[in-house]
Amino acid sequence: MIVLQLIDARFPEKQPTIPGSLKRRIDVCYTCELTEAECDAFSRVLVGLERMLKRDITIKAELWTHVLFAGSPLLMFTLDGDSGGAFAPFIIYPVYKWRASKYTKEQIILCMVEELCHCFWSIRDETRVKQKDIEFMKILGLSLSWPKGHQF
């Protein structure tokens, strides 16, 4: 078995709350500290994800992902173990970019929602995923408002 280890991993004091039903499906790692607003945003999104997954019987229970909050664009990993390969689905949130661009909490939430929709609903198409984003944002009681300069 190969173990993928993140170089420069942090164990921040402030961490989002992961709902019980998602604890085996989402593994969070960090290369930066999160602000209270960023933690609150992800906690809120995860509550919405839990609700969305309970409503959608088409989602496979074994789907899971790593979520990485990145403090810089450089990410490095080591491979330990004796297997000939590794599989590790990742959602990477560029926290450094959110901060540099001064994203609002709602814009950060939308970025989080978008990647979770790609992952858990296996939607690769950017146009199609927007429909799931809208549904998800309604669950959260928010509207869709993309950050200026957001690339689709």
PDB file of C-alpha atoms in Angstrom:
ATOM      1  CA  MET A   1       0.000   0.000   0.000  1.00  0.00           C
ATOM      2  CA  ILE A   2       1.233   3.497  -0.831  1.00  0.00           C
ATOM      3  CA  VAL A   3       0.615   6.323   1.574  1.00  0.00           C
ATOM      4  CA  LEU A   4       0.453   9.794   0.053  1.00  0.00           C
ATOM      5  CA  GLN A   5       1.752  12.374   2.509  1.00  0.00           C
ATOM      6  CA  LEU A   6       1.455  16.122   2.110  1.00  0.00           C
ATOM      7  CA  ILE A   7       4.687  18.041   2.658  1.00  0.00           C
ATOM      8  CA  ASP A   8       4.195  21.180   4.771  1.00  0.00           C
ATOM      9  CA  ALA A   9       0.899  19.890   6.183  1.00  0.00           C
ATOM     10  CA  ARG A  10      -0.528  21.974   9.000  1.00  0.00           C
ATOM     11  CA  PHE A  11      -2.884  21.100  11.797  1.00  0.00           C
ATOM     12  CA  PRO A  12      -4.670  24.399  12.335  1.00  0.00           C
ATOM     13  CA  GLU A  13      -6.233  25.451  15.569  1.00  0.00           C
ATOM     14  CA  LYS A  14      -9.437  26.463  13.766  1.00  0.00           C
ATOM     15  CA  GLN A  15     -10.953  23.648  11.739  1.00  0.00           C
ATOM     16  CA  PRO A  16     -14.334  23.234  10.083  1.00  0.00           C
ATOM     17  CA  THR A  17     -16.885  20.924  11.652  1.00  0.00           C
ATOM     18  CA  ILE A  18     -17.482  17.795   9.588  1.00  0.00           C
ATOM     19  CA  PRO A  19     -20.966  16.287  10.067  1.00  0.00           C
ATOM     20  CA  GLY A  20     -21.005  12.689  11.297  1.00  0.00           C
ATOM     21  CA  SER A  21     -22.260  11.159   8.048  1.00  0.00           C
ATOM     22  CA  LEU A  22     -19.418  12.815   6.094  1.00  0.00           C
ATOM     23  CA  LYS A  23     -16.512  11.929   8.412  1.00  0.00           C
ATOM     24  CA  ARG A  24     -15.688   8.780   6.417  1.00  0.00           C
ATOM     25  CA  ARG A  25     -16.198  10.542   3.093  1.00  0.00           C
ATOM     26  CA  ILE A  26     -14.178  13.742   3.506  1.00  0.00           C
ATOM     27  CA  ASP A  27     -10.613  13.957   4.761  1.00  0.00           C
ATOM     28  CA  VAL A  28      -9.434  17.554   5.226  1.00  0.00           C
ATOM     29  CA  CYS A  29      -5.800  18.652   5.102  1.00  0.00           C
ATOM     30  CA  TYR A  30      -4.190  22.074   5.171  1.00  0.00           C
ATOM     31  CA  THR A  31      -1.047  23.958   4.215  1.00  0.00           C
ATOM     32  CA  CYS A  32      -2.317  27.122   5.924  1.00  0.00           C
ATOM     33  CA  GLU A  33      -4.344  28.330   8.860  1.00  0.00           C
ATOM     34  CA  LEU A  34      -7.992  29.080   8.119  1.00  0.00           C
ATOM     35  CA  THR A  35      -9.787  32.162   9.300  1.00  0.00           C
ATOM     36  CA  GLU A  36     -12.902  31.777  11.383  1.00  0.00           C
ATOM     37  CA  ALA A  37     -14.969  32.910   8.373  1.00  0.00           C
ATOM     38  CA  GLU A  38     -13.357  30.255   6.137  1.00  0.00           C
ATOM     39  CA  CYS A  39     -13.988  27.547   8.748  1.00  0.00           C
ATOM     40  CA  ASP A  40     -17.585  28.673   9.179  1.00  0.00           C
ATOM     41  CA  ALA A  41     -18.090  28.738   5.404  1.00  0.00           C
ATOM     42  CA  PHE A  42     -16.857  25.158   4.933  1.00  0.00           C
ATOM     43  CA  SER A  43     -18.831  23.914   7.952  1.00  0.00           C
ATOM     44  CA  ARG A  44     -21.969  25.471   6.464  1.00  0.00           C
ATOM     45  CA  VAL A  45     -21.244  23.952   3.049  1.00  0.00           C
ATOM     46  CA  LEU A  46     -20.738  20.501   4.595  1.00  0.00           C
ATOM     47  CA  VAL A  47     -24.116  20.693   6.353  1.00  0.00           C
ATOM     48  CA  GLY A  48     -25.633  21.527   2.958  1.00  0.00           C
ATOM     49  CA  LEU A  49     -23.728  18.652   1.318  1.00  0.00           C
ATOM     50  CA  GLU A  50     -25.033  16.245   3.931  1.00  0.00           C
ATOM     51  CA  ARG A  51     -28.600  17.391   3.191  1.00  0.00           C
ATOM     52  CA  MET A  52     -28.065  17.163  -0.575  1.00  0.00           C
ATOM     53  CA  LEU A  53     -26.608  13.647  -0.353  1.00  0.00           C
ATOM     54  CA  LYS A  54     -29.485  12.421   1.822  1.00  0.00           C
ATOM     55  CA  ARG A  55     -31.957  13.656  -0.821  1.00  0.00           C
ATOM     56  CA  ASP A  56     -30.116  12.157  -3.783  1.00  0.00           C
ATOM     57  CA  ILE A  57     -30.293   8.355  -3.891  1.00  0.00           C
ATOM     58  CA  THR A  58     -28.148   8.249  -7.047  1.00  0.00           C
ATOM     59  CA  ILE A  59     -24.959   9.107  -5.118  1.00  0.00           C
ATOM     60  CA  LYS A  60     -22.832   6.098  -4.281  1.00  0.00           C
ATOM     61  CA  ALA A  61     -22.189   5.746  -0.557  1.00  0.00           C
ATOM     62  CA  GLU A  62     -18.547   4.869  -1.143  1.00  0.00           C
ATOM     63  CA  LEU A  63     -17.680   8.188  -2.828  1.00  0.00           C
ATOM     64  CA  TRP A  64     -15.052  10.102  -0.852  1.00  0.00           C
ATOM     65  CA  THR A  65     -12.428  12.781  -1.319  1.00  0.00           C
ATOM     66  CA  HIS A  66      -9.553  14.594   0.281  1.00  0.00           C
ATOM     67  CA  VAL A  67     -10.096  18.335   0.638  1.00  0.00           C
ATOM     68  CA  LEU A  68      -6.931  20.405   0.707  1.00  0.00           C
ATOM     69  CA  PHE A  69      -6.895  24.034   1.781  1.00  0.00           C
ATOM     70  CA  ALA A  70      -3.802  25.419   0.050  1.00  0.00           C
ATOM     71  CA  GLY A  71      -1.897  28.410   1.404  1.00  0.00           C
ATOM     72  CA  SER A  72       0.239  28.666  -1.749  1.00  0.00           C
ATOM     73  CA  PRO A  73       0.208  27.364  -5.329  1.00  0.00           C
ATOM     74  CA  LEU A  74       3.087  24.953  -4.583  1.00  0.00           C
ATOM     75  CA  LEU A  75       1.968  21.568  -3.258  1.00  0.00           C
ATOM     76  CA  MET A  76       4.318  18.658  -2.651  1.00  0.00           C
ATOM     77  CA  PHE A  77       3.664  15.062  -1.637  1.00  0.00           C
ATOM     78  CA  THR A  78       5.765  12.054  -0.756  1.00  0.00           C
ATOM     79  CA  LEU A  79       4.856   8.482  -1.555  1.00  0.00           C
ATOM     80  CA  ASP A  80       5.621   5.972   1.166  1.00  0.00           C
ATOM     81  CA  GLY A  81       4.935   2.267   1.000  1.00  0.00           C
ATOM     82  CA  ASP A  82       5.460  -0.670  -1.272  1.00  0.00           C
ATOM     83  CA  SER A  83       2.627  -0.575  -3.827  1.00  0.00           C
ATOM     84  CA  GLY A  84       3.085   0.325  -7.467  1.00  0.00           C
ATOM     85  CA  GLY A  85       0.608   3.205  -7.448  1.00  0.00           C
ATOM     86  CA  ALA A  86      -1.764   5.399  -5.507  1.00  0.00           C
ATOM     87  CA  PHE A  87      -5.289   6.685  -5.970  1.00  0.00           C
ATOM     88  CA  ALA A  88      -6.319   9.811  -4.115  1.00  0.00           C
ATOM     89  CA  PRO A  89      -9.217  12.021  -5.220  1.00  0.00           C
ATOM     90  CA  PHE A  90      -8.584  15.639  -4.254  1.00  0.00           C
ATOM     91  CA  ILE A  91     -10.458  18.893  -4.094  1.00  0.00           C
ATOM     92  CA  ILE A  92      -7.948  21.709  -3.757  1.00  0.00           C
ATOM     93  CA  TYR A  93      -9.135  25.075  -2.511  1.00  0.00           C
ATOM     94  CA  PRO A  94      -6.663  27.903  -3.266  1.00  0.00           C
ATOM     95  CA  VAL A  95      -7.062  29.877  -0.046  1.00  0.00           C
ATOM     96  CA  TYR A  96      -4.150  32.131  -1.046  1.00  0.00           C
ATOM     97  CA  LYS A  97      -6.081  33.176  -4.162  1.00  0.00           C
ATOM     98  CA  TRP A  98      -9.321  33.827  -2.265  1.00  0.00           C
ATOM     99  CA  ARG A  99      -7.464  36.109   0.105  1.00  0.00           C
ATOM    100  CA  ALA A 100      -5.464  37.939  -2.585  1.00  0.00           C
ATOM    101  CA  SER A 101      -8.658  38.566  -4.572  1.00  0.00           C
ATOM    102  CA  LYS A 102     -10.615  39.508  -1.422  1.00  0.00           C
ATOM    103  CA  TYR A 103     -13.415  37.017  -2.052  1.00  0.00           C
ATOM    104  CA  THR A 104     -16.500  37.509   0.081  1.00  0.00           C
ATOM    105  CA  LYS A 105     -17.700  34.674   2.331  1.00  0.00           C
ATOM    106  CA  GLU A 106     -20.481  33.962  -0.182  1.00  0.00           C
ATOM    107  CA  GLN A 107     -17.984  33.759  -3.055  1.00  0.00           C
ATOM    108  CA  ILE A 108     -15.808  31.368  -1.057  1.00  0.00           C
ATOM    109  CA  ILE A 109     -18.872  29.237  -0.314  1.00  0.00           C
ATOM    110  CA  LEU A 110     -19.706  29.119  -4.014  1.00  0.00           C
ATOM    111  CA  CYS A 111     -16.164  27.976  -4.855  1.00  0.00           C
ATOM    112  CA  MET A 112     -16.469  25.238  -2.220  1.00  0.00           C
ATOM    113  CA  VAL A 113     -19.878  24.168  -3.507  1.00  0.00           C
ATOM    114  CA  GLU A 114     -18.685  24.008  -7.120  1.00  0.00           C
ATOM    115  CA  GLU A 115     -15.873  21.557  -6.429  1.00  0.00           C
ATOM    116  CA  LEU A 116     -17.980  19.363  -4.152  1.00  0.00           C
ATOM    117  CA  CYS A 117     -20.613  19.162  -6.897  1.00  0.00           C
ATOM    118  CA  HIS A 118     -17.967  18.122  -9.437  1.00  0.00           C
ATOM    119  CA  CYS A 119     -16.771  15.432  -7.035  1.00  0.00           C
ATOM    120  CA  PHE A 120     -19.902  13.912  -5.530  1.00  0.00           C
ATOM    121  CA  TRP A 121     -22.126  14.149  -8.610  1.00  0.00           C
ATOM    122  CA  SER A 122     -19.310  13.245 -11.033  1.00  0.00           C
ATOM    123  CA  ILE A 123     -20.063  16.247 -13.229  1.00  0.00           C
ATOM    124  CA  ARG A 124     -17.102  17.244 -15.380  1.00  0.00           C
ATOM    125  CA  ASP A 125     -18.918  19.696 -17.617  1.00  0.00           C
ATOM    126  CA  GLU A 126     -18.694  23.276 -16.317  1.00  0.00           C
ATOM    127  CA  THR A 127     -22.077  24.277 -17.743  1.00  0.00           C
ATOM    128  CA  ARG A 128     -23.900  21.265 -16.274  1.00  0.00           C
ATOM    129  CA  VAL A 129     -22.306  21.641 -12.854  1.00  0.00           C
ATOM    130  CA  LYS A 130     -23.701  25.192 -12.599  1.00  0.00           C
ATOM    131  CA  GLN A 131     -27.221  23.712 -12.425  1.00  0.00           C
ATOM    132  CA  LYS A 132     -26.196  21.588  -9.429  1.00  0.00           C
ATOM    133  CA  ASP A 133     -24.475  24.646  -7.913  1.00  0.00           C
ATOM    134  CA  ILE A 134     -27.753  26.575  -8.102  1.00  0.00           C
ATOM    135  CA  GLU A 135     -29.636  23.741  -6.382  1.00  0.00           C
ATOM    136  CA  PHE A 136     -26.962  23.481  -3.670  1.00  0.00           C
ATOM    137  CA  MET A 137     -26.853  27.243  -3.074  1.00  0.00           C
ATOM    138  CA  LYS A 138     -30.643  27.273  -2.634  1.00  0.00           C
ATOM    139  CA  ILE A 139     -30.272  24.620   0.095  1.00  0.00           C
ATOM    140  CA  LEU A 140     -27.851  27.032   1.794  1.00  0.00           C
ATOM    141  CA  GLY A 141     -30.235  29.969   1.311  1.00  0.00           C
ATOM    142  CA  LEU A 142     -27.777  31.797  -0.956  1.00  0.00           C
ATOM    143  CA  SER A 143     -27.818  32.988  -4.554  1.00  0.00           C
ATOM    144  CA  LEU A 144     -25.250  32.405  -7.271  1.00  0.00           C
ATOM    145  CA  SER A 145     -22.701  35.215  -7.602  1.00  0.00           C
ATOM    146  CA  TRP A 146     -19.381  34.302  -9.172  1.00  0.00           C
ATOM    147  CA  PRO A 147     -16.224  36.164  -8.102  1.00  0.00           C
ATOM    148  CA  LYS A 148     -14.919  38.717 -10.601  1.00  0.00           C
ATOM    149  CA  GLY A 149     -12.418  37.060 -12.915  1.00  0.00           C
ATOM    150  CA  HIS A 150     -13.617  33.520 -12.032  1.00  0.00           C
ATOM    151  CA  GLN A 151     -12.581  31.118 -14.773  1.00  0.00           C
ATOM    152  CA  PHE A 152     -15.039  28.506 -15.937  1.00  0.00           C
TER     153      PHE A 152
END
